[in-house]
JSON list of C-alpha atoms in Angstrom, two decimals:
[
{"chain": "A", "resi": 300, "resn": "MET", "atom": "CA", "xyz": [62.17, 162.91, -60.62]},
{"chain": "A", "resi": 301, "resn": "ASP", "atom": "CA", "xyz": [63.93, 160.98, -57.86]},
{"chain": "A", "resi": 302, "resn": "THR", "atom": "CA", "xyz": [64.98, 163.47, -55.20]},
{"chain": "A", "resi": 303, "resn": "PRO", "atom": "CA", "xyz": [63.84, 166.92, -54.06]},
{"chain": "A", "resi": 304, "resn": "THR", "atom": "CA", "xyz": [66.96, 168.51, -55.56]},
{"chain": "A", "resi": 305, "resn": "ASP", "atom": "CA", "xyz": [65.55, 167.61, -58.98]},
{"chain": "A", "resi": 306, "resn": "LEU", "atom": "CA", "xyz": [62.93, 170.32, -58.40]},
{"chain": "A", "resi": 307, "resn": "SER", "atom": "CA", "xyz": [65.54, 173.00, -59.09]},
{"chain": "A", "resi": 308, "resn": "ALA", "atom": "CA", "xyz": [65.28, 172.15, -62.80]},
{"chain": "A", "resi": 309, "resn": "HIS", "atom": "CA", "xyz": [61.48, 172.63, -62.87]},
{"chain": "A", "resi": 310, "resn": "ARG", "atom": "CA", "xyz": [59.10, 175.57, -62.89]},
{"chain": "A", "resi": 311, "resn": "CYS", "atom": "CA", "xyz": [57.39, 175.88, -59.52]},
{"chain": "A", "resi": 312, "resn": "VAL", "atom": "CA", "xyz": [54.51, 177.90, -58.13]},
{"chain": "A", "resi": 313, "resn": "ALA", "atom": "CA", "xyz": [54.80, 178.99, -54.50]},
{"chain": "A", "resi": 314, "resn": "PHE", "atom": "CA", "xyz": [52.91, 180.59, -51.64]},
{"chain": "A", "resi": 315, "resn": "SER", "atom": "CA", "xyz": [53.83, 184.27, -51.46]},
{"chain": "A", "resi": 316, "resn": "ARG", "atom": "CA", "xyz": [53.01, 184.87, -47.80]},
{"chain": "A", "resi": 317, "resn": "MET", "atom": "CA", "xyz": [55.62, 182.52, -46.40]},
{"chain": "A", "resi": 318, "resn": "ARG", "atom": "CA", "xyz": [59.10, 183.74, -45.66]},
{"chain": "A", "resi": 319, "resn": "SER", "atom": "CA", "xyz": [60.45, 180.42, -46.86]},
{"chain": "A", "resi": 320, "resn": "ALA", "atom": "CA", "xyz": [58.25, 180.25, -49.98]},
{"chain": "A", "resi": 321, "resn": "GLN", "atom": "CA", "xyz": [61.18, 179.42, -52.19]},
{"chain": "A", "resi": 322, "resn": "THR", "atom": "CA", "xyz": [62.87, 176.99, -49.82]},
{"chain": "A", "resi": 323, "resn": "TRP", "atom": "CA", "xyz": [61.07, 173.65, -49.66]},
{"chain": "A", "resi": 324, "resn": "HIS", "atom": "CA", "xyz": [61.84, 171.01, -47.06]},
{"chain": "A", "resi": 325, "resn": "PHE", "atom": "CA", "xyz": [61.40, 167.25, -47.44]},
{"chain": "A", "resi": 326, "resn": "SER", "atom": "CA", "xyz": [62.13, 164.16, -45.37]},
{"chain": "A", "resi": 327, "resn": "LYS", "atom": "CA", "xyz": [62.37, 160.47, -46.06]},
{"chain": "A", "resi": 328, "resn": "GLY", "atom": "CA", "xyz": [62.91, 158.53, -42.87]},
{"chain": "A", "resi": 329, "resn": "GLU", "atom": "CA", "xyz": [65.92, 160.13, -41.20]},
{"chain": "A", "resi": 330, "resn": "GLU", "atom": "CA", "xyz": [67.06, 161.78, -44.43]},
{"chain": "A", "resi": 331, "resn": "VAL", "atom": "CA", "xyz": [66.23, 165.49, -44.75]},
{"chain": "A", "resi": 332, "resn": "GLU", "atom": "CA", "xyz": [66.63, 167.69, -47.82]},
{"chain": "A", "resi": 333, "resn": "GLU", "atom": "CA", "xyz": [66.17, 171.38, -48.33]},
{"chain": "A", "resi": 334, "resn": "VAL", "atom": "CA", "xyz": [65.84, 172.67, -51.87]},
{"chain": "A", "resi": 335, "resn": "THR", "atom": "CA", "xyz": [65.71, 176.23, -53.16]},
{"chain": "A", "resi": 336, "resn": "ILE", "atom": "CA", "xyz": [63.21, 176.50, -55.95]},
{"chain": "A", "resi": 337, "resn": "THR", "atom": "CA", "xyz": [62.76, 179.26, -58.48]},
{"chain": "A", "resi": 338, "resn": "ALA", "atom": "CA", "xyz": [59.10, 180.25, -58.36]},
{"chain": "A", "resi": 339, "resn": "SER", "atom": "CA", "xyz": [57.77, 181.25, -61.77]},
{"chain": "A", "resi": 340, "resn": "LEU", "atom": "CA", "xyz": [54.56, 182.33, -60.06]},
{"chain": "A", "resi": 341, "resn": "LEU", "atom": "CA", "xyz": [53.67, 183.43, -56.55]},
{"chain": "A", "resi": 342, "resn": "ALA", "atom": "CA", "xyz": [50.14, 183.66, -55.10]},
{"chain": "A", "resi": 343, "resn": "ASP", "atom": "CA", "xyz": [48.69, 184.07, -51.64]},
{"chain": "A", "resi": 344, "resn": "GLN", "atom": "CA", "xyz": [45.86, 181.53, -51.98]},
{"chain": "A", "resi": 345, "resn": "GLY", "atom": "CA", "xyz": [46.45, 177.78, -51.86]},
{"chain": "A", "resi": 346, "resn": "ASP", "atom": "CA", "xyz": [43.48, 177.03, -54.12]},
{"chain": "A", "resi": 347, "resn": "THR", "atom": "CA", "xyz": [44.83, 179.46, -56.71]},
{"chain": "A", "resi": 348, "resn": "LEU", "atom": "CA", "xyz": [48.25, 177.80, -56.67]},
{"chain": "A", "resi": 349, "resn": "VAL", "atom": "CA", "xyz": [46.65, 174.38, -57.12]},
{"chain": "A", "resi": 350, "resn": "GLU", "atom": "CA", "xyz": [44.60, 175.63, -60.10]},
{"chain": "A", "resi": 351, "resn": "TYR", "atom": "CA", "xyz": [47.72, 177.12, -61.70]},
{"chain": "A", "resi": 352, "resn": "ALA", "atom": "CA", "xyz": [49.60, 173.86, -61.20]},
{"chain": "A", "resi": 353, "resn": "ALA", "atom": "CA", "xyz": [46.69, 171.86, -62.66]},
{"chain": "A", "resi": 354, "resn": "ALA", "atom": "CA", "xyz": [46.75, 174.20, -65.67]},
{"chain": "A", "resi": 355, "resn": "GLY", "atom": "CA", "xyz": [50.45, 173.43, -66.23]},
{"chain": "A", "resi": 356, "resn": "ALA", "atom": "CA", "xyz": [52.09, 176.48, -64.64]},
{"chain": "A", "resi": 357, "resn": "GLY", "atom": "CA", "xyz": [54.49, 174.40, -62.57]},
{"chain": "A", "resi": 358, "resn": "VAL", "atom": "CA", "xyz": [55.06, 172.16, -59.57]},
{"chain": "A", "resi": 359, "resn": "VAL", "atom": "CA", "xyz": [53.27, 173.08, -56.35]},
{"chain": "A", "resi": 360, "resn": "MET", "atom": "CA", "xyz": [53.80, 171.89, -52.78]},
{"chain": "A", "resi": 361, "resn": "MET", "atom": "CA", "xyz": [50.52, 171.99, -50.88]},
{"chain": "A", "resi": 362, "resn": "PRO", "atom": "CA", "xyz": [48.73, 169.69, -48.43]},
{"chain": "A", "resi": 363, "resn": "GLU", "atom": "CA", "xyz": [47.12, 166.74, -50.19]},
{"chain": "A", "resi": 364, "resn": "TRP", "atom": "CA", "xyz": [43.67, 167.64, -48.90]},
{"chain": "A", "resi": 365, "resn": "ILE", "atom": "CA", "xyz": [43.78, 170.88, -50.90]},
{"chain": "A", "resi": 366, "resn": "MET", "atom": "CA", "xyz": [44.74, 169.00, -54.06]},
{"chain": "A", "resi": 367, "resn": "SER", "atom": "CA", "xyz": [42.72, 165.81, -53.49]},
{"chain": "A", "resi": 368, "resn": "ASP", "atom": "CA", "xyz": [40.12, 166.41, -56.23]},
{"chain": "A", "resi": 369, "resn": "HIS", "atom": "CA", "xyz": [42.83, 167.16, -58.83]},
{"chain": "A", "resi": 370, "resn": "LEU", "atom": "CA", "xyz": [44.87, 164.15, -57.73]},
{"chain": "A", "resi": 371, "resn": "LYS", "atom": "CA", "xyz": [41.84, 161.86, -58.01]},
{"chain": "A", "resi": 372, "resn": "SER", "atom": "CA", "xyz": [40.95, 163.22, -61.46]},
{"chain": "A", "resi": 373, "resn": "GLY", "atom": "CA", "xyz": [44.53, 162.91, -62.71]},
{"chain": "A", "resi": 374, "resn": "ARG", "atom": "CA", "xyz": [44.91, 166.65, -63.40]},
{"chain": "A", "resi": 375, "resn": "LEU", "atom": "CA", "xyz": [47.76, 166.58, -60.88]},
{"chain": "A", "resi": 376, "resn": "ILE", "atom": "CA", "xyz": [50.15, 163.76, -60.06]},
{"chain": "A", "resi": 377, "resn": "LYS", "atom": "CA", "xyz": [52.10, 163.27, -56.87]},
{"chain": "A", "resi": 378, "resn": "LEU", "atom": "CA", "xyz": [55.83, 163.70, -57.35]},
{"chain": "A", "resi": 379, "resn": "LEU", "atom": "CA", "xyz": [58.43, 162.27, -55.00]},
{"chain": "A", "resi": 380, "resn": "PRO", "atom": "CA", "xyz": [56.04, 159.79, -53.32]},
{"chain": "A", "resi": 381, "resn": "ASP", "atom": "CA", "xyz": [58.75, 158.55, -50.95]},
{"chain": "A", "resi": 382, "resn": "TRP", "atom": "CA", "xyz": [59.42, 162.06, -49.65]},
{"chain": "A", "resi": 383, "resn": "SER", "atom": "CA", "xyz": [57.22, 164.03, -47.24]},
{"chain": "A", "resi": 384, "resn": "PRO", "atom": "CA", "xyz": [56.89, 167.79, -46.78]},
{"chain": "A", "resi": 385, "resn": "PRO", "atom": "CA", "xyz": [56.71, 169.18, -43.24]},
{"chain": "A", "resi": 386, "resn": "SER", "atom": "CA", "xyz": [53.44, 168.63, -41.39]},
{"chain": "A", "resi": 387, "resn": "ILE", "atom": "CA", "xyz": [51.12, 171.57, -41.03]},
{"chain": "A", "resi": 388, "resn": "PRO", "atom": "CA", "xyz": [49.25, 171.69, -37.73]},
{"chain": "A", "resi": 389, "resn": "LEU", "atom": "CA", "xyz": [45.51, 172.28, -37.66]},
{"chain": "A", "resi": 390, "resn": "HIS", "atom": "CA", "xyz": [44.06, 174.20, -34.71]},
{"chain": "A", "resi": 391, "resn": "ILE", "atom": "CA", "xyz": [40.55, 175.12, -33.71]},
{"chain": "A", "resi": 392, "resn": "VAL", "atom": "CA", "xyz": [40.57, 178.19, -31.48]},
{"chain": "A", "resi": 393, "resn": "TYR", "atom": "CA", "xyz": [37.65, 179.25, -29.34]},
{"chain": "A", "resi": 394, "resn": "ALA", "atom": "CA", "xyz": [37.10, 181.27, -26.16]},
{"chain": "A", "resi": 395, "resn": "ALA", "atom": "CA", "xyz": [38.04, 179.55, -22.93]},
{"chain": "A", "resi": 396, "resn": "SER", "atom": "CA", "xyz": [35.11, 178.43, -20.86]},
{"chain": "A", "resi": 397, "resn": "THR", "atom": "CA", "xyz": [34.34, 175.87, -18.17]},
{"chain": "A", "resi": 398, "resn": "ALA", "atom": "CA", "xyz": [31.80, 174.29, -20.53]},
{"chain": "A", "resi": 399, "resn": "VAL", "atom": "CA", "xyz": [32.50, 173.98, -24.25]},
{"chain": "A", "resi": 400, "resn": "PRO", "atom": "CA", "xyz": [29.38, 175.11, -26.13]},
{"chain": "A", "resi": 401, "resn": "LEU", "atom": "CA", "xyz": [27.51, 172.38, -27.99]},
{"chain": "A", "resi": 402, "resn": "ARG", "atom": "CA", "xyz": [28.07, 174.05, -31.38]},
{"chain": "A", "resi": 403, "resn": "ILE", "atom": "CA", "xyz": [31.85, 173.94, -30.83]},
{"chain": "A", "resi": 404, "resn": "ARG", "atom": "CA", "xyz": [31.77, 170.26, -29.78]},
{"chain": "A", "resi": 405, "resn": "LEU", "atom": "CA", "xyz": [29.61, 169.42, -32.81]},
{"chain": "A", "resi": 406, "resn": "LEU", "atom": "CA", "xyz": [31.98, 171.29, -35.14]},
{"chain": "A", "resi": 407, "resn": "THR", "atom": "CA", "xyz": [35.13, 169.63, -33.78]},
{"chain": "A", "resi": 408, "resn": "ASP", "atom": "CA", "xyz": [33.49, 166.19, -33.89]},
{"chain": "A", "resi": 409, "resn": "PHE", "atom": "CA", "xyz": [32.36, 166.81, -37.47]},
{"chain": "A", "resi": 410, "resn": "LEU", "atom": "CA", "xyz": [35.85, 167.93, -38.53]},
{"chain": "A", "resi": 411, "resn": "ARG", "atom": "CA", "xyz": [37.50, 164.91, -36.91]},
{"chain": "A", "resi": 412, "resn": "ARG", "atom": "CA", "xyz": [35.09, 162.49, -38.61]},
{"chain": "A", "resi": 413, "resn": "THR", "atom": "CA", "xyz": [35.41, 164.23, -41.99]},
{"chain": "A", "resi": 414, "resn": "ILE", "atom": "CA", "xyz": [39.18, 164.42, -41.91]},
{"chain": "A", "resi": 415, "resn": "ARG", "atom": "CA", "xyz": [39.49, 160.76, -40.92]},
{"chain": "A", "resi": 416, "resn": "SER", "atom": "CA", "xyz": [36.84, 159.45, -43.34]},
{"chain": "A", "resi": 417, "resn": "ARG", "atom": "CA", "xyz": [38.31, 161.33, -46.29]},
{"chain": "A", "resi": 418, "resn": "ASN", "atom": "CA", "xyz": [41.82, 160.21, -45.32]},
{"chain": "A", "resi": 419, "resn": "LEU", "atom": "CA", "xyz": [43.10, 163.78, -45.28]},
{"chain": "A", "resi": 420, "resn": "LEU", "atom": "CA", "xyz": [45.78, 163.31, -42.65]},
{"chain": "A", "resi": 421, "resn": "PRO", "atom": "CA", "xyz": [49.27, 162.03, -43.47]},
{"chain": "A", "resi": 422, "resn": "ARG", "atom": "CA", "xyz": [50.07, 158.51, -42.36]}
]
């Protein structure tokens, strides 16, 4: 598989709660491709989609951190390594206050350290 358009010839599993579940977007430098996939299976849980893909149900597009254990074990392989899917922002939401509670600061510090140490963010 060389380009995202090659995905149209493969079975795919997709996230059912997204309006664009069957339209996947990729970029490589300045080049952008949009491909319409035919989902052979839809689910509303990312972990479920990853398990189905690892069991051979089809190609899945999910953040690497959700698939990291399967990628490390070889149950899943990364396709199109030169292409990147859109970034997904991560937000921590808490009530506005003049002083951020210690438990919130500890949680955000822990998440930052964990995400960085496990190399879960795209480069």
